[in-house]
Short mmCIF file of C-alpha atoms and ligand atoms in Angstrom, two decimals:
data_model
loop_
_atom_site.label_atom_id
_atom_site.label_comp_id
_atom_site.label_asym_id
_atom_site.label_seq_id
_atom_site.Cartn_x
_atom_site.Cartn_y
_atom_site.Cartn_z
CA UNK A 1 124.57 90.06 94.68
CA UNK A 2 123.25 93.04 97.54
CA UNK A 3 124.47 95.34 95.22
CA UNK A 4 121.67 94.18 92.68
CA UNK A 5 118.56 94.27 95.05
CA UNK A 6 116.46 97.13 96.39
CA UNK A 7 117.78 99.17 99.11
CA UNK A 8 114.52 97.73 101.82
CA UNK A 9 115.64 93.77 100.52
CA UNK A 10 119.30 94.94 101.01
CA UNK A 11 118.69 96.15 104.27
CA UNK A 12 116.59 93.20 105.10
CA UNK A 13 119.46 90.60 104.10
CA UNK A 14 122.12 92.55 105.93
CA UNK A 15 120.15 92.36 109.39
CA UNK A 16 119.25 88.65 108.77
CA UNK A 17 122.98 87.65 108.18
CA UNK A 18 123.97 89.69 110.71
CA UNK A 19 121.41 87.63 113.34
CA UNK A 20 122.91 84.72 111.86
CA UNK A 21 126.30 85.46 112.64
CA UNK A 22 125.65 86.68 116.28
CA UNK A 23 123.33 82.99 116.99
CA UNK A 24 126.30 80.93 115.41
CA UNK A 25 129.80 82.35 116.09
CA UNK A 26 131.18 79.36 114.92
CA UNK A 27 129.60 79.03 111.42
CA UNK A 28 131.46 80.60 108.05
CA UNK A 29 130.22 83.12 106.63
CA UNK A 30 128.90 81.92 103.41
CA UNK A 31 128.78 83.89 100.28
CA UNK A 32 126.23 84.23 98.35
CA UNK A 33 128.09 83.81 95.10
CA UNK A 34 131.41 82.33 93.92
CA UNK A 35 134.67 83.52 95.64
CA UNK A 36 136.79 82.30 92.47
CA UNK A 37 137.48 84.33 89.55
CA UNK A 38 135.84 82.97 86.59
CA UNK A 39 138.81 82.61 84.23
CA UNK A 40 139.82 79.98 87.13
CA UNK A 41 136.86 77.34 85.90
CA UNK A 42 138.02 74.23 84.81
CA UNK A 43 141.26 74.65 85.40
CA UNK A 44 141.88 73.73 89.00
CA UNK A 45 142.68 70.22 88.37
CA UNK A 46 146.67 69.95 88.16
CA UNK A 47 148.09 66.33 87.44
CA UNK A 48 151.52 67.24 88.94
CA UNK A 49 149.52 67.85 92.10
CA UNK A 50 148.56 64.43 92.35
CA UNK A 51 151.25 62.48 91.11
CA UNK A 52 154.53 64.30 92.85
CA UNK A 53 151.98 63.12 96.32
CA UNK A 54 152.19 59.84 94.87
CA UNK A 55 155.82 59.83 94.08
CA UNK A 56 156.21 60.99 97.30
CA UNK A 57 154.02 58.68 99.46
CA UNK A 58 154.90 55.53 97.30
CA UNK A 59 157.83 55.47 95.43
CA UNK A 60 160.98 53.67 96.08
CA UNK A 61 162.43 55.13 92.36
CA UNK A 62 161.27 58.51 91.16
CA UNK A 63 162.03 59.11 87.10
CA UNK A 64 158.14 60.87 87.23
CA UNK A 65 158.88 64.94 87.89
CA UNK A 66 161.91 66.16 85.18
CA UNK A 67 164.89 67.06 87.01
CA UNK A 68 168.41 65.62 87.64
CA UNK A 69 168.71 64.19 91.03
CA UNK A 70 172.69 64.36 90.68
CA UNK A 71 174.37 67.74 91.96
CA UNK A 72 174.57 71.00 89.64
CA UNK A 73 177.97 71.81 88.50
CA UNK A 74 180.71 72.86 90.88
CA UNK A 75 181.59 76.29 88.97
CA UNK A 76 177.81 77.26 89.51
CA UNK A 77 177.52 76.50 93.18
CA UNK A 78 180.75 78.27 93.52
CA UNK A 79 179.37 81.29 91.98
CA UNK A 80 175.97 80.92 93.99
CA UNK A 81 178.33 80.35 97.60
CA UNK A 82 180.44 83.81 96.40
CA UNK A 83 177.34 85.87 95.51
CA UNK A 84 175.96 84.88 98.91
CA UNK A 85 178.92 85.51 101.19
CA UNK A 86 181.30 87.09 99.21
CA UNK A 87 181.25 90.71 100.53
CA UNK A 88 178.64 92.44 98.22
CA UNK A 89 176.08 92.84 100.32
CA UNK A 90 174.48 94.21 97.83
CA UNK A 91 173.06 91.53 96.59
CA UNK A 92 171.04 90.64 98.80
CA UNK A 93 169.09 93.22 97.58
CA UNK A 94 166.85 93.97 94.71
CA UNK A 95 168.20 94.25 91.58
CA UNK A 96 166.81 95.63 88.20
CA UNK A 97 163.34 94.46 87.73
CA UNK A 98 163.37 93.37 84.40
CA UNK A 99 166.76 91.06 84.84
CA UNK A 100 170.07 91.37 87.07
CA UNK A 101 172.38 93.61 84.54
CA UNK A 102 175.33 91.16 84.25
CA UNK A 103 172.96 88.18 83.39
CA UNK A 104 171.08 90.32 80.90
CA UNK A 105 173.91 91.11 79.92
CA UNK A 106 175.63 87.83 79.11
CA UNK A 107 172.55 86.20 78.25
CA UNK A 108 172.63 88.98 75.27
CA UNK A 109 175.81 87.92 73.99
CA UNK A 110 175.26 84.55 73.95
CA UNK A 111 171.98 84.88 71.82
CA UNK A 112 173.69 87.44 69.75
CA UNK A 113 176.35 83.93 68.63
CA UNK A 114 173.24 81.86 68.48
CA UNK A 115 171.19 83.91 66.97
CA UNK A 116 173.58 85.77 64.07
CA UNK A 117 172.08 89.77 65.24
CA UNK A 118 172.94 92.42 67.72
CA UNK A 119 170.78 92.44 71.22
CA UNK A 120 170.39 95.01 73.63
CA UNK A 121 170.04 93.46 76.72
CA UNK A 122 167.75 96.21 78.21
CA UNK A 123 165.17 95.55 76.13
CA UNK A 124 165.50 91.90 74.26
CA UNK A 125 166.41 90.24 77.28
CA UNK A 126 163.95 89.64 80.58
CA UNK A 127 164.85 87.33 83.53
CA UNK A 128 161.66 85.70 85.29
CA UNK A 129 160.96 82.92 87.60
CA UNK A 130 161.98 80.31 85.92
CA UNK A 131 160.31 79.41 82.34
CA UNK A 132 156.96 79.16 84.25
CA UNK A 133 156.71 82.71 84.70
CA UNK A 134 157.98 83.37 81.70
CA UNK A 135 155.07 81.49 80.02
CA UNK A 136 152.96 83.52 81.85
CA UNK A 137 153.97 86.62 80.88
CA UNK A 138 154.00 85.77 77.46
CA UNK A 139 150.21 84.31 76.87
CA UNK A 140 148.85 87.39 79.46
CA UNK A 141 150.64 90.06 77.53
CA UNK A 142 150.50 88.80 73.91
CA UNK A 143 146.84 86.54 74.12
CA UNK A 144 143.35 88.46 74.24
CA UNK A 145 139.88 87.53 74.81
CA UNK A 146 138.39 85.24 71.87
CA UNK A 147 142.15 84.94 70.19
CA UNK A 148 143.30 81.34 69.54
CA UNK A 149 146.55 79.69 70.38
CA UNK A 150 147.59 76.78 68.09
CA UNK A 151 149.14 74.38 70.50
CA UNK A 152 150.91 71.27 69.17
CA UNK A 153 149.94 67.40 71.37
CA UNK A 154 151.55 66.57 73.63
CA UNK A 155 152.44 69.58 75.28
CA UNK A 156 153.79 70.68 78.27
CA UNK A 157 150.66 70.81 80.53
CA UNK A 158 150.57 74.50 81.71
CA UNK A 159 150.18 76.29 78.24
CA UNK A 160 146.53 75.34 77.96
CA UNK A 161 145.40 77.07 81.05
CA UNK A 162 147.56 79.53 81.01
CA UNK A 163 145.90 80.63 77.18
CA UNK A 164 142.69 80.01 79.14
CA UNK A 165 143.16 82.85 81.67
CA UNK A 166 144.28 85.03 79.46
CA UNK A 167 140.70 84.71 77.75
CA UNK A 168 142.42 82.77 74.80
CA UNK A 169 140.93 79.70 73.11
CA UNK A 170 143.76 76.41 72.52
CA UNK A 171 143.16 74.75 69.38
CA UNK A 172 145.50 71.71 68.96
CA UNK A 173 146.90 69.52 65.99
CA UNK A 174 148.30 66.49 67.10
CA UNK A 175 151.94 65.16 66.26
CA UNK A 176 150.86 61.58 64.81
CA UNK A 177 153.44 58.69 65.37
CA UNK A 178 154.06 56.84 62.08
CA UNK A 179 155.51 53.68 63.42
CA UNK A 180 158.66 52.20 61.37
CA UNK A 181 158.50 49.48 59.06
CA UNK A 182 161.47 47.48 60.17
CA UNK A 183 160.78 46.36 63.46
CA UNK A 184 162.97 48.89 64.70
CA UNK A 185 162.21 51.25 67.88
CA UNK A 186 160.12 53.94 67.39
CA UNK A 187 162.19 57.73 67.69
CA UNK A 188 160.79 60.98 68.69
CA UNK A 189 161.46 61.94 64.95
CA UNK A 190 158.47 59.43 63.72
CA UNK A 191 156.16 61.76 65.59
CA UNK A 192 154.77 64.29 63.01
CA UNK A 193 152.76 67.25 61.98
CA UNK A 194 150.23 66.47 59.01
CA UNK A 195 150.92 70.03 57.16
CA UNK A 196 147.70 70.11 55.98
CA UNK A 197 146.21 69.53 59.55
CA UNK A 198 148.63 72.34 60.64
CA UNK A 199 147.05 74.35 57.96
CA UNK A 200 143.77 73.68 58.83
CA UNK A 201 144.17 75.19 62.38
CA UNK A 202 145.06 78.68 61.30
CA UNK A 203 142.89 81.26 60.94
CA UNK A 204 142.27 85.05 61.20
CA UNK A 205 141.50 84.54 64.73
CA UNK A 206 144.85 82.46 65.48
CA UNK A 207 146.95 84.92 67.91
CA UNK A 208 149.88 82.57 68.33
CA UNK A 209 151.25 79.26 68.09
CA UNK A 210 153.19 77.17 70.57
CA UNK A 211 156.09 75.44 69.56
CA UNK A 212 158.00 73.13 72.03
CA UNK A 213 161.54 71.96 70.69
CA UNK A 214 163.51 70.14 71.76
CA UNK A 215 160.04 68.66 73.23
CA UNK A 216 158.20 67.57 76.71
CA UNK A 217 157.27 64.79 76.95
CA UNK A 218 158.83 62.99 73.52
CA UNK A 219 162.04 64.52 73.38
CA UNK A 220 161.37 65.50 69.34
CA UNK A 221 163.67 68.19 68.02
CA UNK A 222 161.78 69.57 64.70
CA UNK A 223 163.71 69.39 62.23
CA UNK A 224 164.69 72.39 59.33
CA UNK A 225 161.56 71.44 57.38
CA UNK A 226 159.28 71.41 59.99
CA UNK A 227 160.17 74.55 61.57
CA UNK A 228 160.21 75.89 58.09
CA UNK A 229 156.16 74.86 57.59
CA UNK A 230 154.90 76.64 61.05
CA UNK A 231 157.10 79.42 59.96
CA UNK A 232 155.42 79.85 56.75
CA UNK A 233 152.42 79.57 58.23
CA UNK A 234 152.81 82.32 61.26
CA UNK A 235 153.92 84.67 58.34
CA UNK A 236 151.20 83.99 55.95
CA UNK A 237 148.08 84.42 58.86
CA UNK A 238 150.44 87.10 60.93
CA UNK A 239 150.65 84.76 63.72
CA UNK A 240 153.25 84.96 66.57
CA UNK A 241 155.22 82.26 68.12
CA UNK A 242 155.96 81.13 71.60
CA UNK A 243 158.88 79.13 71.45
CA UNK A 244 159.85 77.18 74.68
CA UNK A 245 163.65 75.67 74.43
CA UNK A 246 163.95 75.33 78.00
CA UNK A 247 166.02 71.82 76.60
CA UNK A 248 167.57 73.59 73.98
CA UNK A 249 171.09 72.25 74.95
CA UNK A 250 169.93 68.82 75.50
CA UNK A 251 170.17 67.45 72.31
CA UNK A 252 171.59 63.93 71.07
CA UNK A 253 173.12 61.89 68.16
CA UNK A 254 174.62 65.18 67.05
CA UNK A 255 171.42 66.54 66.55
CA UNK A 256 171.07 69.81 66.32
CA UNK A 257 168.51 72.36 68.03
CA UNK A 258 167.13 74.69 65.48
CA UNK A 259 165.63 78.46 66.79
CA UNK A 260 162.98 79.30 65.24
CA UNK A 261 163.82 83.21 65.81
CA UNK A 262 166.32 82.32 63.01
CA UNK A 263 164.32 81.32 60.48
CA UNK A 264 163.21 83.82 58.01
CA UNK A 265 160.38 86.54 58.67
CA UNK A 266 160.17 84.74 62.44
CA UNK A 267 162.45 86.91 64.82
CA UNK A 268 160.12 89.85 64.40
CA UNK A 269 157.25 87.45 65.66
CA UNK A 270 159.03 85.09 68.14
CA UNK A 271 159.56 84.93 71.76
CA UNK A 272 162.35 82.26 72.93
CA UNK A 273 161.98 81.34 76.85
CA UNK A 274 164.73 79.69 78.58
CA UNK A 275 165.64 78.25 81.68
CA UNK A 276 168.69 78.25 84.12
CA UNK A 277 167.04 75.24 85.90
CA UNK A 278 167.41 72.99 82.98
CA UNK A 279 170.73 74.78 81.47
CA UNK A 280 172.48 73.96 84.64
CA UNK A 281 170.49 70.98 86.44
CA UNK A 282 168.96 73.47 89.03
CA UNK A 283 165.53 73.20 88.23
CA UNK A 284 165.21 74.58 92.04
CA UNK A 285 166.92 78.06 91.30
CA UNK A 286 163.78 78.70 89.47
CA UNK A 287 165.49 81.61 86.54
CA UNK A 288 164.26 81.65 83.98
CA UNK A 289 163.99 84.33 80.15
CA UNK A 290 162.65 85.63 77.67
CA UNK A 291 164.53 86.81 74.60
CA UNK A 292 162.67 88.69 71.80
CA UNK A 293 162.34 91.94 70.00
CA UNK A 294 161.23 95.00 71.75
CA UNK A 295 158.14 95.33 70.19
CA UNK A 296 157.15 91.82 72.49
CA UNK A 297 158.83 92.22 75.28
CA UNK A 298 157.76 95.76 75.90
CA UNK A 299 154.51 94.00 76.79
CA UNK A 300 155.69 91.03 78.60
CA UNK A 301 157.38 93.27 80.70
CA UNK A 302 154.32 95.16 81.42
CA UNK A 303 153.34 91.64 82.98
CA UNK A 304 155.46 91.13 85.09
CA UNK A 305 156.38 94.96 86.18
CA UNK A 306 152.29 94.70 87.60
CA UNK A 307 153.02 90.20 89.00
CA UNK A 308 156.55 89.47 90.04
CA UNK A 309 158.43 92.54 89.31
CA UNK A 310 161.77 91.06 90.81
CA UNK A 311 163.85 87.76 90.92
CA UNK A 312 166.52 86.56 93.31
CA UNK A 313 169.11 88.54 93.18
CA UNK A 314 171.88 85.67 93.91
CA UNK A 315 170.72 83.19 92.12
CA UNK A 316 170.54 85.37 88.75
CA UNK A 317 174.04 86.83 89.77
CA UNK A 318 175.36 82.98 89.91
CA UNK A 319 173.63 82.30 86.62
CA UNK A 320 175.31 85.58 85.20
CA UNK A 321 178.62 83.96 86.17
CA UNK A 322 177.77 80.08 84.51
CA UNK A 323 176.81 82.12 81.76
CA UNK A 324 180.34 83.93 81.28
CA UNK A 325 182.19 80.69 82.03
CA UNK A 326 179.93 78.88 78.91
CA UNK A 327 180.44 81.68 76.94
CA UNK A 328 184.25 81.65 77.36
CA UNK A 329 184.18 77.83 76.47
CA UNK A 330 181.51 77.64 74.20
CA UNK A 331 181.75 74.79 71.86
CA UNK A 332 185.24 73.42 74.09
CA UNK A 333 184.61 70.10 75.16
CA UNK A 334 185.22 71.40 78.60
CA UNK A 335 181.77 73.50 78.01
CA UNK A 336 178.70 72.34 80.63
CA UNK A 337 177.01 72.55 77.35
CA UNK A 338 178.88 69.94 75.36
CA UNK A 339 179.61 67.89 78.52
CA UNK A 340 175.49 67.52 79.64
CA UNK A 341 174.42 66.44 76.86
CA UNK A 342 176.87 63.60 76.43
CA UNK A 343 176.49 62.27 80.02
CA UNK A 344 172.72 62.18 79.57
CA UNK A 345 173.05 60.68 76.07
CA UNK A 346 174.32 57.64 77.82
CA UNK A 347 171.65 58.15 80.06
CA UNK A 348 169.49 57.47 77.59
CA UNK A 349 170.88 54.69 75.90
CA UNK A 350 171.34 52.83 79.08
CA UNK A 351 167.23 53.21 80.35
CA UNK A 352 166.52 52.52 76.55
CA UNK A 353 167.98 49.07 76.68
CA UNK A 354 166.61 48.67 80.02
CA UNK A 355 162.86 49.43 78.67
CA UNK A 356 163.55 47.03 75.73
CA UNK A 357 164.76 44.33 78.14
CA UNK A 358 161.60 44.18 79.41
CA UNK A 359 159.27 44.70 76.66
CA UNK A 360 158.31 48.52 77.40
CA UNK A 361 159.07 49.63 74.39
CA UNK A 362 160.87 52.91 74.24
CA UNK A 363 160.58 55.84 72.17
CA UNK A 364 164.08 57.12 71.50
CA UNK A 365 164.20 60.45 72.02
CA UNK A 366 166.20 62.67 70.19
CA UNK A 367 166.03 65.91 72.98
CA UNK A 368 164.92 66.48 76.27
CA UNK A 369 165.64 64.14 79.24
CA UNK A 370 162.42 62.23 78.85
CA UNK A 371 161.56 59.53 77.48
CA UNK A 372 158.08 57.75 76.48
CA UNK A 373 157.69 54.30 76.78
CA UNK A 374 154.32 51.97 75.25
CA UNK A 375 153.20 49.70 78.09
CA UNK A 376 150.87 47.67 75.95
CA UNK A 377 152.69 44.44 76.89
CA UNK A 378 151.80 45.28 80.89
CA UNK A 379 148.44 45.90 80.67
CA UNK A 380 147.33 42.52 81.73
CA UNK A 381 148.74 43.43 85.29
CA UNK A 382 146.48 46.53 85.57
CA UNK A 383 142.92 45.46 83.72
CA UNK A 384 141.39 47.68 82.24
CA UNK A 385 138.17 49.26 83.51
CA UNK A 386 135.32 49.67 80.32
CA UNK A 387 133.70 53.35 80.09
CA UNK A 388 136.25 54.68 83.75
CA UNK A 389 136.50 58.55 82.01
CA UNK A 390 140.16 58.21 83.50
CA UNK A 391 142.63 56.99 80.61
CA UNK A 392 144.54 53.84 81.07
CA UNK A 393 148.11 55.19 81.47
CA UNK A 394 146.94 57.28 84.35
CA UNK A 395 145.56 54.57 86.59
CA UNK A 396 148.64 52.10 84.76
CA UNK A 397 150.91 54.77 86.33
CA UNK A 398 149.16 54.89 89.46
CA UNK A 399 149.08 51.16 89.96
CA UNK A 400 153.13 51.17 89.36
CA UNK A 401 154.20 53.51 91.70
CA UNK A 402 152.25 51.95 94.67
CA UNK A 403 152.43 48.57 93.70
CA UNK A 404 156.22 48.83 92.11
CA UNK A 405 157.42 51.65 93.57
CA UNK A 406 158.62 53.50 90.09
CA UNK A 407 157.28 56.72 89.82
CA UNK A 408 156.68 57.83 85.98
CA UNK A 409 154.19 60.11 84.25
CA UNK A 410 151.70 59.20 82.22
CA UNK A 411 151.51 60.74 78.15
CA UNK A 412 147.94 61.25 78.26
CA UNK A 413 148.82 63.98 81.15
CA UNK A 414 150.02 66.03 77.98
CA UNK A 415 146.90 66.14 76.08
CA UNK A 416 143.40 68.37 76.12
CA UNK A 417 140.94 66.91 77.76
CA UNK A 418 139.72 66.00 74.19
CA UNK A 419 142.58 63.84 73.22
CA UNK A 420 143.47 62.51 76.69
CA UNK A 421 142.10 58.54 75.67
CA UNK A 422 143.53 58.66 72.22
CA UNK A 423 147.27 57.87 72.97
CA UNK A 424 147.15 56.05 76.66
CA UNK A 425 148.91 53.31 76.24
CA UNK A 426 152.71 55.26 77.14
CA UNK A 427 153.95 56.60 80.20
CA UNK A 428 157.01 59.00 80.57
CA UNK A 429 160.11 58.61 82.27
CA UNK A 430 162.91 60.92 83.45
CA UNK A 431 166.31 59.93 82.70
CA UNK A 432 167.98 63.11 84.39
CA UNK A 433 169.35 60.62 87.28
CA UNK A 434 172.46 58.98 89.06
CA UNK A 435 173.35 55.75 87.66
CA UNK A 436 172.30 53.84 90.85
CA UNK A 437 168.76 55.44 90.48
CA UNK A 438 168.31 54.21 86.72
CA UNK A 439 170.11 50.81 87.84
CA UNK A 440 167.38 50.62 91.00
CA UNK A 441 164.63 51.18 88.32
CA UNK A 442 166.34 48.68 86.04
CA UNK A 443 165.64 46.45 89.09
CA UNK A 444 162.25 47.24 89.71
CA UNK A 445 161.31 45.87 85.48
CA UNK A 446 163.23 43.07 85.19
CA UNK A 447 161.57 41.44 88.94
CA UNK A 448 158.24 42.35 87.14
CA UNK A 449 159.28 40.90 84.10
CA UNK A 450 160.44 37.73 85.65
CA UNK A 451 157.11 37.80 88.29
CA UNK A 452 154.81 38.21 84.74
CA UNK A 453 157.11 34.97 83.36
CA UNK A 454 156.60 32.66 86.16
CA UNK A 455 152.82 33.59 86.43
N1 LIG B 501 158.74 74.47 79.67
C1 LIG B 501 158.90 73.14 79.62
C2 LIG B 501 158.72 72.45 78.31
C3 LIG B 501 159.23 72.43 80.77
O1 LIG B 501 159.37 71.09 80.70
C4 LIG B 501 159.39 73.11 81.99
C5 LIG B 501 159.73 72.40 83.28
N2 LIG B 501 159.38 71.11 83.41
C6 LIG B 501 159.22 74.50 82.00
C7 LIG B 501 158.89 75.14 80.82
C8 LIG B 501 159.34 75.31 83.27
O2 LIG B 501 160.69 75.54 83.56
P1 LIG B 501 161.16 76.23 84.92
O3 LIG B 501 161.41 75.13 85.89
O4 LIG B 501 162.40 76.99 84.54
O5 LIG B 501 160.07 77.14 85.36
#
């Protein structure tokens, strides 16, 4: 602001501040306009924030936050205890900034098998902070002011600020649930795309879409088709696509997860991000990639060359070694890969007859280690309160965790601020734990169910 005014009024304000300061050394200094940056407005609130306090404060069961609370595997904390005291001192120090060689490396070779084309891992390959920072250096080095992102509900909750502060506009299309006929539980596959809604959303100014499979919260893997339609559709409008498959090995019923880099016309236009924490249950190691063509990652490089620059040097030196033991036993049944998938398959199946026990009806997910539940048949314990601006699920999930003590998410936590009231009857759960955690929360419903019966 002083830099607008005259240099007598600037003069003026600089003595009276000054006498202000000297007759009230304990006061702030106040500033005469915002400290924030603007890109920051309206995105402060973070629901994570509040409800990991809960979980902490309150619950006796947490399936809220998504990760495993059972140990990761033994080869990978073997690597991690070798890389730290093993004699190479050397890492300990920095490493390449774009990605540890020998995880670059073997993170190449494996896409190469998944993906059907050569890599270089110098320049298709870039290790970040997890998938987090990833993200981040996707939207700030590929999104521009006044470009839209197409971003599919519900999503995972950090892509629409992060499009926001890189000057980008979301537009979403809902995936609508078409219940089945036959009485039967609902599955993460009866959650759709309306193609011509899809349609609708692009336009000249559409930068990029956002495509989430296998999917947080519902689990949904898209299937062939529907990767085929938003393929069709980023080549027709020359759109790109950010493709998170951070749960791209956690797939069930012999499912399979589908890369949209593979599709025709899409690898050219594609960035895949993936994470170590969910590969290998150590969501804490925080490594994370990108995988894409040079022409991309030149850019999201440039990103995080001028943010991060450098990861842990151990931990992407232990994920380097997971990575060769997986790639040595790919498709085995002795494979971390094949193995996950089928403990938390049981997982699953076991909270999914626990939820239909007790009349929380599950949504079977077909990915992921989530899984949405409707609550309709509880909302009689937490009434409702007419024209409160926050959704039911949210104070329904509040209620639970102090008054139940089982910590769980609520879906509407996954939707713009738009759409936030127009699916709030579901709450989501994590199913990434020990058996005695899921049989504790098994617990915690069927007391309820029995305390509703008797009342
Ligand atoms: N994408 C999705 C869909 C996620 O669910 C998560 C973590 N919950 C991330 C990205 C971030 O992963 P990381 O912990 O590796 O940063």
């Amino acid at each position: 602001m002083l830099r607008r005014v005259g240099p007598s009024l600037r003069h003026f304000l600089l003595e009276k501040n000054s006498r202000a300061g000297r007759s009230s050394c304990s006061r702030e200094a106040k500033m005469s306009r915002p400290v924030q940056a603007r890109r920051l407005e309206g995105i402060d609130k973070n629901i994570w924030v509040e409800f990991v306090k809960l979980a902490a404060t309150y619950s006796k069961v947490n399936l809220g936050q998504g990760f495993p609370d059972f140990p990761a595997p033994d080869f990978l904390t073997e690597a991690f205890s070798r890389a730290l005291s093993g004699g190479n001192h050397m890492l300990h120090q920095y490493t390449r900034a774009f990605g540890h060689p020998p995880l670059v490396k073997v993170l190449a070779q494996f896409f190469e098998k998944l993906l059907g084309r050569d890599l270089d891992p110098m320049t298709n390959v870039m290790v970040t902070v997890g998938a987090y920072q990833a993200l981040f250096c996707c939207f700030q080095a590929l999104v521009d002011e006044g470009d839209e992102v197409i971003i599919i509900e519900p999503f995972f909750d950090c892509y629409e600020p992060m499009v926001k502060m890189a000057g980008g506009t979301p537009v979403f299309v809902p995936l609508r649930p078409n219940p089945p006929k036959d009485g039967k539980l609902m599955s993460s596959a009866d959650w759709q795309l309306d193609p011509a809604e899809l349609a609708s959303k692009f336009s000249e100014r559409t930068k990029a879409i956002v495509l989430n499979s296998p999917n947080n919260p519902l689990g949904k893997v898209f299937s062939r088709e529907e990767l085929g339609l938003i393929a069709e559709l980023c080549v027709k409008h020359d759109v790109l696509c950010i493709s998170d498959e951070v749960y791209e090995w956690l797939v069930y019923d012999g499912k399979q997860h589908i890369r949209m880099a593979s599709l025709q016309g899409m690898w050219d236009r594609t960035v895949i991000i993936g994470s170590a924490g969910k590969t290998f249950s150590a969501t804490g190691w925080k490594v994370g990639w990108v995988v894409g063509p040079d022409r991309l990652l030149k850019h999201v490089r440039t990103v995080h060359q001028n943010s991060v620059y450098h990861c842990a040097t151990i931990a992407q030196e232990a994920v380097a070694q997971g990575f060769q033991r997986e790639l040595m036993l790919y498709g085995k049944p002795e494979s971390y890969f094949v193995q996950l998938p089928k403990e938390l398959q049981q997982k699953r199946d076991w909270l999914v007859r626990s939820l239909d026990g007790v009349g929380m009806k599950p949504i079977i997910p077909e990915g992921t280690y989530f899984l949405v539940a409707d609550i309709s048949q509880f909302k009689s314990d937490v009434p409702d309160v007419p024209n409160s601006d926050e959704p039911y699920d949210q104070r329904f999930a509040k209620w639970m965790v102090k008054n139940k003590g089982l910590a769980a998410i609520p879906l509407s936590a996954f939707y713009s601020e738009a759409h936030k009231n127009n699916y709030s009857n579901f709450i989501r759960f994590c199913f990434a734990k020990e058996e005695a955690t899921l049989k504790a929360a098994n617990d915690i419903l069927q007391k309820w169910k029995q305390e509703k019966t008797s009342s």
